Amino acid sequence: MKFTDIVALLFLQSCCVLSIDVDSICGPDTNGDLVESIHSARQVAGDWLIGRRERHFGWRQGNSAAAVTSLQLSNQSFSRDNESLALERDLTIKQLHIEILSLLSKSERSRPSNSLATSKNHRQTIDRLPYFIMALKATCQNTTDFHGINLISRLSDDMKLHRRDRVKRYFQHALGILAMCSTGHPIKRRYIEDLLEGQQSDGCYLRQCTSTACGSSADIDTTAMVLSALSCVHRTDIHRDEEIVEAGIANAVDCLLQSNQNGSFGNVITDAMAAQGLLAAEVNHSRWDCHSTLGSVVGAMHTDGHHGSLAATIHVLPLLAGRHHRHLNEIDVQCPEEYSYNQVPDLEDFSSSDAIRILLEVSTDTGSIYYEVEGPHGESLLELMHREQDISNAAFSFDTKTTDWGEYIININGVENDDGSGQHWILERVQNREPQCIDKGAADIYPEPYEHYVWTHRSCAPVNGSEPVEVASWNTADP
């Protein structure tokens, strides 16, 4: 099976997982042809999005979290207990962990004290942390104990800066509220008040608000995000009957309906966000010409499945399942009781630009175990192995002895070299899907990103017609 096929199964296998019903997405009179085209578009768009995943098991331009959440909302299969897909699943989750730790590390170094404006790096945290929180929720991860960090408390602290920030960024503030609400956490009233202070008399939000003035044109994307956030808040017990929430929802709906021109709210991203907001608010479908809006979104899809860009496709995909971010708290994720991933290295020891990851395979006659090993670029394979051993909680272990030729691997995961049978730990590097024996020690090999190394407990066969090389003491791949 091809790697892309494996990933497609990982994300889109729908049997017995989630029943997606878009038959009445536009009410009981939803057009049958529209329903058929939505089903087809969702499958093709999902395939396209999966195909954009990169070698590090994430998506480019910081879209990993949003992409995972989008795929989960469109068809929640990521967290299924499928051992054959466990490695690919774990590597994607680990990539999320790495990106979050890298973001938090940068933000902590630039965390503002008493300044009136947030720094660039800290602003990025406010922008991206909500996406990470929703992605963790969608994949059975703990958002309040993420490597000892309460991400919800951290987001809450960051949102307090909204009042101090000279530039009022209501989209990000609404996104933060949506992340907290959709993952089942309470929303403080002052966050709602801060959000509603930017709403104009017509219910719209304006572009680029500062502490003294706003732009003159309506920002439909922000208004749609506010509507989604307030609709989620309104369903919570503590805010269910609050008048300011109900008024904020009604006013935002009025703004969106006024901007609707023949079923379109603007570009395809705006259409998707507005439609999800109106669905979340349970606005009568006839008021916003649901058929035309959905038809426009489906019609904007290119033949290969994208909607003009990676970001656009990510925004559109949940809509094609009739879902929105509020469903994260309702989605029936079948998480295993002890669903956890190996810890990743503490990225505070090296900058994210220096971090690399390699795949380390340990192979015996009973099968193979895979480890994604991470560390700073420039460390030897032996150093990276020590790093993995330190954080793996005994999941990976090895012993060495010092010789005149350097460190000699004598035991991996409890399996020792056997002089009697001639079986020793042999190091190979996989090139073009073929393992190649290596004539250097692990301490002398400096891996490049994404390389695949294999420790095999066997005798090394001749390579390219040459005599076997005694590599029991050699510990890694050729350069």
Short mmCIF file of C-alpha atoms in Angstrom, two decimals:
data_model
loop_
_atom_site.label_atom_id
_atom_site.label_comp_id
_atom_site.label_asym_id
_atom_site.label_seq_id
_atom_site.Cartn_x
_atom_site.Cartn_y
_atom_site.Cartn_z
CA MET A 1 0.00 0.00 0.00
CA LYS A 2 1.29 3.46 -0.88
CA PHE A 3 2.10 5.93 1.89
CA THR A 4 -0.57 8.33 0.59
CA ASP A 5 -3.11 5.50 0.72
CA ILE A 6 -2.19 4.82 4.34
CA VAL A 7 -2.61 8.48 5.26
CA ALA A 8 -5.91 8.63 3.40
CA LEU A 9 -7.20 5.70 5.44
CA LEU A 10 -5.89 7.32 8.60
CA PHE A 11 -7.94 10.45 8.13
CA LEU A 12 -10.89 9.51 5.98
CA GLN A 13 -11.89 5.97 6.89
CA SER A 14 -15.54 6.53 7.66
CA CYS A 15 -16.98 3.07 8.25
CA CYS A 16 -18.61 2.81 11.66
CA VAL A 17 -16.94 6.01 12.86
CA LEU A 18 -19.06 9.02 12.08
CA SER A 19 -22.33 9.32 10.32
CA ILE A 20 -22.18 12.53 8.32
CA ASP A 21 -25.62 13.69 7.27
CA VAL A 22 -25.81 16.65 4.92
CA ASP A 23 -29.14 15.56 3.46
CA SER A 24 -30.85 18.39 5.34
CA ILE A 25 -27.99 20.86 5.55
CA CYS A 26 -30.23 23.50 3.98
CA GLY A 27 -33.36 22.33 5.72
CA PRO A 28 -35.88 19.59 4.90
CA ASP A 29 -36.09 20.75 1.27
CA THR A 30 -32.36 20.46 0.58
CA ASN A 31 -31.82 19.75 -3.11
CA GLY A 32 -30.76 16.17 -3.79
CA ASP A 33 -28.28 17.14 -6.48
CA LEU A 34 -26.65 19.57 -4.05
CA VAL A 35 -26.34 16.83 -1.43
CA GLU A 36 -24.67 14.51 -3.93
CA SER A 37 -22.23 17.19 -5.04
CA ILE A 38 -21.36 18.03 -1.40
CA HIS A 39 -20.57 14.39 -0.60
CA SER A 40 -18.36 14.12 -3.67
CA ALA A 41 -16.63 17.45 -3.00
CA ARG A 42 -15.88 16.50 0.61
CA GLN A 43 -14.13 13.29 -0.44
CA VAL A 44 -12.06 14.96 -3.16
CA ALA A 45 -11.16 17.97 -1.00
CA GLY A 46 -10.16 15.70 1.88
CA ASP A 47 -7.93 13.65 -0.41
CA TRP A 48 -6.30 16.84 -1.70
CA LEU A 49 -5.67 18.17 1.82
CA ILE A 50 -4.12 14.90 2.94
CA GLY A 51 -1.92 14.93 -0.15
CA ARG A 52 -0.48 18.28 0.89
CA ARG A 53 1.03 16.85 4.07
CA GLU A 54 4.79 17.21 4.02
CA ARG A 55 7.63 14.88 4.93
CA HIS A 56 7.67 16.01 8.53
CA PHE A 57 4.03 14.83 8.84
CA GLY A 58 2.66 18.36 9.14
CA TRP A 59 1.41 21.02 6.77
CA ARG A 60 3.33 24.04 5.56
CA GLN A 61 2.98 27.65 6.69
CA GLY A 62 1.87 26.66 10.19
CA ASN A 63 -1.34 25.01 9.03
CA SER A 64 -0.84 21.63 10.72
CA ALA A 65 -3.28 22.23 13.59
CA ALA A 66 -6.00 23.73 11.42
CA ALA A 67 -5.63 20.93 8.86
CA VAL A 68 -5.94 18.18 11.48
CA THR A 69 -9.01 19.84 13.01
CA SER A 70 -10.59 20.31 9.59
CA LEU A 71 -10.08 16.65 8.69
CA GLN A 72 -11.43 15.52 12.04
CA LEU A 73 -14.53 17.66 11.73
CA SER A 74 -15.18 16.36 8.23
CA ASN A 75 -14.77 12.74 9.29
CA GLN A 76 -13.46 11.81 12.72
CA SER A 77 -11.28 8.78 12.06
CA PHE A 78 -7.88 10.01 13.21
CA SER A 79 -8.07 8.59 16.71
CA ARG A 80 -9.23 5.11 15.83
CA ASP A 81 -7.29 2.31 17.42
CA ASN A 82 -5.64 0.92 14.27
CA GLU A 83 -2.23 -0.56 15.04
CA SER A 84 -1.19 -0.72 11.39
CA LEU A 85 -1.52 3.05 11.16
CA ALA A 86 -0.13 3.84 14.61
CA LEU A 87 3.22 5.18 13.39
CA GLU A 88 1.74 7.66 10.92
CA ARG A 89 -0.81 8.76 13.50
CA ASP A 90 1.83 9.25 16.18
CA LEU A 91 4.16 11.18 13.89
CA THR A 92 1.43 13.65 12.98
CA ILE A 93 0.55 14.16 16.64
CA LYS A 94 4.21 14.53 17.53
CA GLN A 95 4.57 17.18 14.83
CA LEU A 96 1.76 19.10 16.53
CA HIS A 97 3.59 18.76 19.84
CA ILE A 98 6.82 20.01 18.32
CA GLU A 99 5.12 23.03 16.74
CA ILE A 100 3.34 23.91 19.98
CA LEU A 101 6.49 23.63 22.09
CA SER A 102 8.42 25.69 19.57
CA LEU A 103 5.72 28.38 19.57
CA LEU A 104 5.57 28.50 23.37
CA SER A 105 9.35 28.66 23.61
CA LYS A 106 9.51 31.66 21.29
CA SER A 107 6.63 33.36 23.05
CA GLU A 108 8.09 32.88 26.52
CA ARG A 109 11.30 34.61 25.49
CA SER A 110 9.28 37.60 24.26
CA ARG A 111 6.49 37.65 26.84
CA PRO A 112 5.53 41.27 27.48
CA SER A 113 5.62 42.75 30.95
CA ASN A 114 4.09 46.20 31.17
CA SER A 115 4.28 47.21 27.53
CA LEU A 116 1.13 48.55 25.91
CA ALA A 117 1.59 46.44 22.80
CA THR A 118 2.39 42.76 22.47
CA SER A 119 5.59 41.66 20.79
CA LYS A 120 5.59 39.98 17.38
CA ASN A 121 6.38 36.52 18.76
CA HIS A 122 3.86 36.84 21.57
CA ARG A 123 1.24 38.02 19.10
CA GLN A 124 1.87 34.86 17.09
CA THR A 125 1.07 32.81 20.19
CA ILE A 126 -2.30 34.51 20.57
CA ASP A 127 -2.98 33.90 16.88
CA ARG A 128 -2.00 30.23 16.72
CA LEU A 129 -2.63 28.76 20.17
CA PRO A 130 -6.42 28.46 19.66
CA TYR A 131 -5.84 26.33 16.55
CA PHE A 132 -3.48 24.05 18.47
CA ILE A 133 -5.94 23.68 21.35
CA MET A 134 -8.73 22.63 18.98
CA ALA A 135 -6.44 20.17 17.17
CA LEU A 136 -5.41 18.56 20.45
CA LYS A 137 -9.06 18.26 21.47
CA ALA A 138 -9.89 16.65 18.13
CA THR A 139 -7.17 14.03 18.59
CA CYS A 140 -7.74 12.97 22.20
CA GLN A 141 -4.99 15.12 23.69
CA ASN A 142 -5.03 16.83 27.07
CA THR A 143 -5.19 20.61 26.71
CA THR A 144 -4.78 21.33 30.42
CA ASP A 145 -1.70 19.18 30.98
CA PHE A 146 0.36 19.45 27.82
CA HIS A 147 3.88 18.51 28.94
CA GLY A 148 3.00 20.10 32.26
CA ILE A 149 1.51 23.25 30.67
CA ASN A 150 -2.14 24.24 31.01
CA LEU A 151 -2.78 25.58 27.51
CA ILE A 152 -6.25 26.84 28.45
CA SER A 153 -4.82 28.94 31.28
CA ARG A 154 -2.08 30.15 28.96
CA LEU A 155 -4.63 31.18 26.33
CA SER A 156 -6.69 32.91 28.99
CA ASP A 157 -3.65 34.88 30.14
CA ASP A 158 -2.89 35.88 26.56
CA MET A 159 -6.46 37.04 25.96
CA LYS A 160 -6.18 39.43 28.89
CA LEU A 161 -3.71 41.39 26.76
CA HIS A 162 -6.57 42.33 24.44
CA ARG A 163 -7.49 45.25 26.69
CA ARG A 164 -3.90 46.49 26.76
CA ASP A 165 -3.19 46.05 23.09
CA ARG A 166 -3.30 49.21 21.03
CA VAL A 167 -4.59 47.29 18.00
CA LYS A 168 -7.87 45.55 18.76
CA ARG A 169 -7.84 42.20 17.03
CA TYR A 170 -11.37 40.91 17.39
CA PHE A 171 -10.94 37.96 15.03
CA GLN A 172 -8.20 36.49 17.22
CA HIS A 173 -10.14 37.25 20.38
CA ALA A 174 -13.23 35.50 19.02
CA LEU A 175 -11.08 32.56 17.91
CA GLY A 176 -9.71 32.25 21.43
CA ILE A 177 -13.21 32.20 22.91
CA LEU A 178 -14.28 29.59 20.34
CA ALA A 179 -11.29 27.39 21.21
CA MET A 180 -12.05 27.51 24.93
CA CYS A 181 -15.77 26.99 24.45
CA SER A 182 -15.56 24.21 21.84
CA THR A 183 -13.22 22.23 24.08
CA GLY A 184 -15.61 22.47 27.02
CA HIS A 185 -13.97 25.19 29.12
CA PRO A 186 -15.85 28.10 30.76
CA ILE A 187 -15.68 31.57 29.27
CA LYS A 188 -15.23 34.60 31.49
CA ARG A 189 -17.81 37.31 31.05
CA ARG A 190 -15.19 39.99 30.57
CA TYR A 191 -13.90 38.18 27.47
CA ILE A 192 -17.40 38.38 26.00
CA GLU A 193 -17.64 42.05 26.92
CA ASP A 194 -14.27 42.74 25.32
CA LEU A 195 -15.45 41.01 22.15
CA LEU A 196 -18.76 42.84 21.94
CA GLU A 197 -17.24 46.28 22.42
CA GLY A 198 -16.09 46.15 18.81
CA GLN A 199 -19.51 45.38 17.35
CA GLN A 200 -20.99 48.29 15.43
CA SER A 201 -24.63 49.37 15.49
CA ASP A 202 -25.37 47.32 12.35
CA GLY A 203 -23.91 44.20 13.96
CA CYS A 204 -20.73 44.21 11.85
CA TYR A 205 -17.09 44.39 12.86
CA LEU A 206 -14.81 46.78 11.02
CA ARG A 207 -11.34 46.22 9.69
CA GLN A 208 -8.22 47.15 11.67
CA CYS A 209 -9.54 48.64 14.88
CA THR A 210 -7.14 50.55 17.13
CA SER A 211 -7.78 52.05 20.52
CA THR A 212 -9.03 55.27 18.93
CA ALA A 213 -10.63 54.36 15.59
CA CYS A 214 -11.66 51.59 13.20
CA GLY A 215 -11.65 51.26 9.46
CA SER A 216 -14.77 52.07 7.48
CA SER A 217 -15.47 48.73 5.73
CA ALA A 218 -17.15 45.73 7.30
CA ASP A 219 -15.00 42.70 8.04
CA ILE A 220 -17.28 39.76 7.30
CA ASP A 221 -14.67 37.17 8.28
CA THR A 222 -14.38 38.65 11.76
CA THR A 223 -18.15 39.00 12.09
CA ALA A 224 -18.59 35.34 11.10
CA MET A 225 -15.96 34.23 13.62
CA VAL A 226 -17.66 36.27 16.35
CA LEU A 227 -20.99 34.65 15.47
CA SER A 228 -19.48 31.16 15.73
CA ALA A 229 -17.89 31.98 19.08
CA LEU A 230 -21.00 33.56 20.59
CA SER A 231 -23.21 30.72 19.32
CA CYS A 232 -20.99 28.25 21.15
CA VAL A 233 -21.00 30.35 24.32
CA HIS A 234 -24.78 30.68 24.18
CA ARG A 235 -25.16 26.90 24.43
CA THR A 236 -23.28 26.73 27.73
CA ASP A 237 -25.29 26.67 30.95
CA ILE A 238 -23.63 29.73 32.45
CA HIS A 239 -24.31 32.01 29.45
CA ARG A 240 -27.46 30.41 28.03
CA ASP A 241 -29.82 33.23 28.93
CA GLU A 242 -27.45 36.20 28.95
CA GLU A 243 -28.99 39.10 27.05
CA ILE A 244 -25.69 40.53 25.84
CA VAL A 245 -24.83 37.20 24.20
CA GLU A 246 -28.23 36.88 22.57
CA ALA A 247 -28.04 40.46 21.33
CA GLY A 248 -24.53 39.95 19.99
CA ILE A 249 -25.67 36.90 18.04
CA ALA A 250 -28.72 38.63 16.61
CA ASN A 251 -26.70 41.67 15.54
CA ALA A 252 -23.97 39.55 13.91
CA VAL A 253 -26.62 37.60 12.01
CA ASP A 254 -28.12 40.87 10.75
CA CYS A 255 -24.71 41.99 9.51
CA LEU A 256 -24.10 38.76 7.59
CA LEU A 257 -27.56 38.77 6.03
CA GLN A 258 -27.10 42.36 4.89
CA SER A 259 -23.83 41.45 3.20
CA ASN A 260 -25.26 38.41 1.42
CA GLN A 261 -25.45 39.01 -2.31
CA ASN A 262 -27.26 36.20 -4.15
CA GLY A 263 -25.94 33.63 -1.72
CA SER A 264 -22.36 34.91 -1.61
CA PHE A 265 -20.69 36.76 1.24
CA GLY A 266 -17.45 37.47 -0.63
CA ASN A 267 -14.73 34.97 -1.49
CA VAL A 268 -14.87 31.23 -0.83
CA ILE A 269 -13.26 31.51 2.63
CA THR A 270 -15.77 34.17 3.65
CA ASP A 271 -18.63 32.06 2.28
CA ALA A 272 -17.45 29.05 4.31
CA MET A 273 -16.98 31.03 7.53
CA ALA A 274 -20.31 32.85 7.18
CA ALA A 275 -22.18 29.63 6.43
CA GLN A 276 -20.65 27.86 9.43
CA GLY A 277 -21.51 30.81 11.66
CA LEU A 278 -25.12 30.85 10.47
CA LEU A 279 -25.38 27.07 10.90
CA ALA A 280 -23.95 27.36 14.41
CA ALA A 281 -26.51 30.06 15.24
CA GLU A 282 -29.26 27.87 13.76
CA VAL A 283 -30.50 30.64 11.49
CA ASN A 284 -33.37 29.60 9.24
CA HIS A 285 -31.85 28.45 5.96
CA SER A 286 -34.28 30.45 3.84
CA ARG A 287 -33.00 33.72 5.34
CA TRP A 288 -29.54 33.35 3.85
CA ASP A 289 -30.14 31.39 0.63
CA CYS A 290 -28.32 28.31 1.87
CA HIS A 291 -28.61 26.46 -1.45
CA SER A 292 -26.87 29.24 -3.37
CA THR A 293 -24.11 29.61 -0.77
CA LEU A 294 -23.34 25.88 -0.63
CA GLY A 295 -23.58 25.63 -4.40
CA SER A 296 -21.12 28.51 -4.74
CA VAL A 297 -18.66 26.85 -2.33
CA VAL A 298 -18.84 23.50 -4.13
CA GLY A 299 -18.54 25.22 -7.51
CA ALA A 300 -15.34 26.98 -6.40
CA MET A 301 -13.51 23.68 -6.01
CA HIS A 302 -10.83 22.95 -8.59
CA THR A 303 -10.82 19.60 -10.36
CA ASP A 304 -8.02 18.25 -8.13
CA GLY A 305 -9.91 19.12 -4.94
CA HIS A 306 -8.56 22.43 -3.63
CA HIS A 307 -10.47 25.67 -3.27
CA GLY A 308 -7.76 28.01 -4.46
CA SER A 309 -5.32 27.59 -1.59
CA LEU A 310 -4.43 25.40 1.38
CA ALA A 311 -6.10 27.81 3.82
CA ALA A 312 -9.29 27.98 1.77
CA THR A 313 -9.60 24.20 1.59
CA ILE A 314 -9.07 23.91 5.34
CA HIS A 315 -11.90 26.41 5.96
CA VAL A 316 -14.28 24.78 3.50
CA LEU A 317 -13.91 21.10 4.40
CA PRO A 318 -15.92 21.09 7.69
CA LEU A 319 -18.77 22.92 5.94
CA LEU A 320 -18.94 20.12 3.37
CA ALA A 321 -19.77 17.82 6.30
CA GLY A 322 -22.35 20.24 7.68
CA ARG A 323 -20.17 20.83 10.73
CA HIS A 324 -18.43 23.67 12.51
CA HIS A 325 -16.00 24.10 15.41
CA ARG A 326 -18.68 23.86 18.08
CA HIS A 327 -18.96 20.18 17.16
CA LEU A 328 -15.54 19.56 18.69
CA ASN A 329 -17.15 19.40 22.11
CA GLU A 330 -19.91 17.11 20.85
CA ILE A 331 -17.98 14.89 18.49
CA ASP A 332 -18.03 11.21 19.46
CA VAL A 333 -14.32 10.54 19.52
CA GLN A 334 -13.60 6.97 20.55
CA CYS A 335 -10.39 7.62 22.44
CA PRO A 336 -8.62 4.57 23.89
CA GLU A 337 -8.52 4.63 27.68
CA GLU A 338 -4.74 5.02 27.77
CA TYR A 339 -4.28 7.12 24.67
CA SER A 340 -0.93 8.87 24.87
CA TYR A 341 2.19 9.49 22.87
CA ASN A 342 5.87 9.26 23.67
CA GLN A 343 7.19 12.49 25.08
CA VAL A 344 9.11 14.72 22.71
CA PRO A 345 12.37 16.44 23.65
CA ASP A 346 12.33 19.70 25.52
CA LEU A 347 12.82 22.26 22.78
CA GLU A 348 14.06 24.86 25.23
CA ASP A 349 17.51 23.34 24.80
CA PHE A 350 17.76 24.28 21.14
CA SER A 351 16.00 26.61 18.72
CA SER A 352 13.26 25.29 16.43
CA SER A 353 15.34 26.22 13.39
CA ASP A 354 18.02 23.76 14.57
CA ALA A 355 15.65 20.90 15.37
CA ILE A 356 15.64 17.82 13.17
CA ARG A 357 13.80 14.53 13.32
CA ILE A 358 14.81 11.12 12.03
CA LEU A 359 13.13 7.74 11.99
CA LEU A 360 14.91 5.06 14.02
CA GLU A 361 13.85 1.44 13.52
CA VAL A 362 14.84 -1.42 15.84
CA SER A 363 14.39 -4.75 14.08
CA THR A 364 14.57 -8.27 15.56
CA ASP A 365 13.14 -11.62 14.52
CA THR A 366 9.96 -10.71 16.39
CA GLY A 367 9.33 -7.57 14.33
CA SER A 368 10.20 -3.88 14.19
CA ILE A 369 9.65 -0.98 16.57
CA TYR A 370 9.78 2.58 15.27
CA TYR A 371 10.88 5.73 17.07
CA GLU A 372 10.76 9.28 15.85
CA VAL A 373 13.93 10.79 17.30
CA GLU A 374 14.28 14.56 17.60
CA GLY A 375 17.13 16.80 18.55
CA PRO A 376 19.37 19.62 17.38
CA HIS A 377 20.90 19.47 13.94
CA GLY A 378 24.59 18.63 14.32
CA GLU A 379 24.29 16.04 17.05
CA SER A 380 25.61 12.56 16.28
CA LEU A 381 23.30 9.60 15.97
CA LEU A 382 24.64 8.30 19.27
CA GLU A 383 23.76 11.59 20.99
CA LEU A 384 20.28 11.51 19.47
CA MET A 385 19.84 7.94 20.71
CA HIS A 386 20.84 9.00 24.21
CA ARG A 387 18.31 11.84 23.98
CA GLU A 388 15.54 9.41 22.97
CA GLN A 389 16.50 7.02 25.76
CA ASP A 390 16.30 9.81 28.34
CA ILE A 391 12.73 10.78 27.46
CA SER A 392 11.19 7.48 26.34
CA ASN A 393 10.29 6.15 29.81
CA ALA A 394 12.07 2.84 29.11
CA ALA A 395 10.35 2.41 25.73
CA PHE A 396 13.79 2.61 24.13
CA SER A 397 17.04 1.59 25.80
CA PHE A 398 20.53 0.55 24.82
CA ASP A 399 23.91 -0.20 26.39
CA THR A 400 27.41 0.43 25.10
CA LYS A 401 30.96 -0.34 26.03
CA THR A 402 33.98 1.77 25.23
CA THR A 403 36.62 0.31 22.91
CA ASP A 404 39.64 1.64 21.06
CA TRP A 405 37.26 2.34 18.17
CA GLY A 406 34.71 4.21 20.24
CA GLU A 407 31.30 3.33 21.68
CA TYR A 408 30.19 -0.23 20.90
CA ILE A 409 26.47 -1.13 20.95
CA ILE A 410 26.02 -4.35 22.91
CA ASN A 411 22.33 -4.28 23.79
CA ILE A 412 19.17 -2.63 22.47
CA ASN A 413 15.85 -3.02 24.29
CA GLY A 414 17.25 -5.95 26.26
CA VAL A 415 18.45 -7.91 23.21
CA GLU A 416 22.20 -8.52 23.43
CA ASN A 417 24.86 -9.34 20.87
CA ASP A 418 25.34 -13.09 20.46
CA ASP A 419 28.84 -14.18 19.47
CA GLY A 420 27.77 -17.82 19.35
CA SER A 421 25.19 -17.32 16.60
CA GLY A 422 27.05 -14.46 14.97
CA GLN A 423 24.11 -12.12 15.46
CA HIS A 424 25.01 -8.60 16.47
CA TRP A 425 23.40 -5.22 16.29
CA ILE A 426 24.01 -4.00 12.71
CA LEU A 427 23.36 -0.40 11.72
CA GLU A 428 21.90 0.39 8.32
CA ARG A 429 20.47 3.41 6.61
CA VAL A 430 17.47 3.06 4.32
CA GLN A 431 18.09 4.55 0.89
CA ASN A 432 15.57 4.20 -1.93
CA ARG A 433 13.66 1.80 0.33
CA GLU A 434 16.68 -0.50 0.61
CA PRO A 435 18.69 -0.86 3.87
CA GLN A 436 22.42 -0.39 3.37
CA CYS A 437 25.07 -1.52 5.87
CA ILE A 438 27.24 1.27 7.26
CA ASP A 439 30.93 1.45 8.07
CA LYS A 440 30.87 4.26 10.60
CA GLY A 441 30.04 4.35 14.26
CA ALA A 442 27.04 6.13 15.69
CA ALA A 443 29.28 8.69 17.34
CA ASP A 444 30.70 9.59 13.91
CA ILE A 445 27.42 9.90 12.02
CA TYR A 446 25.62 13.23 11.90
CA PRO A 447 22.10 12.64 10.56
CA GLU A 448 20.28 14.94 8.21
CA PRO A 449 16.55 15.62 8.59
CA TYR A 450 14.12 12.78 7.82
CA GLU A 451 16.75 10.07 7.38
CA HIS A 452 15.74 6.51 8.26
CA TYR A 453 18.15 4.34 10.27
CA VAL A 454 17.68 0.70 11.20
CA TRP A 455 19.31 -1.29 13.98
CA THR A 456 18.95 -4.95 13.00
CA HIS A 457 19.92 -7.91 15.17
CA ARG A 458 21.59 -10.17 12.57
CA SER A 459 24.79 -10.76 10.61
CA CYS A 460 25.63 -8.24 7.92
CA ALA A 461 25.48 -9.69 4.38
CA PRO A 462 27.93 -8.66 1.65
CA VAL A 463 27.18 -5.29 0.09
CA ASN A 464 27.71 -4.74 -3.67
CA GLY A 465 29.66 -7.98 -3.97
CA SER A 466 32.21 -7.08 -1.31
CA GLU A 467 33.06 -9.06 1.78
CA PRO A 468 30.91 -8.42 4.86
CA VAL A 469 32.11 -5.60 7.07
CA GLU A 470 32.35 -6.39 10.78
CA VAL A 471 30.06 -3.65 12.03
CA ALA A 472 29.05 -4.88 15.44
CA SER A 473 30.91 -1.86 16.79
CA TRP A 474 29.70 0.52 14.11
CA ASN A 475 26.78 2.66 14.98
CA THR A 476 25.23 4.53 12.11
CA ALA A 477 24.60 5.53 8.54
CA ASP A 478 27.00 6.60 5.85
CA PRO A 479 27.10 10.36 5.23
#
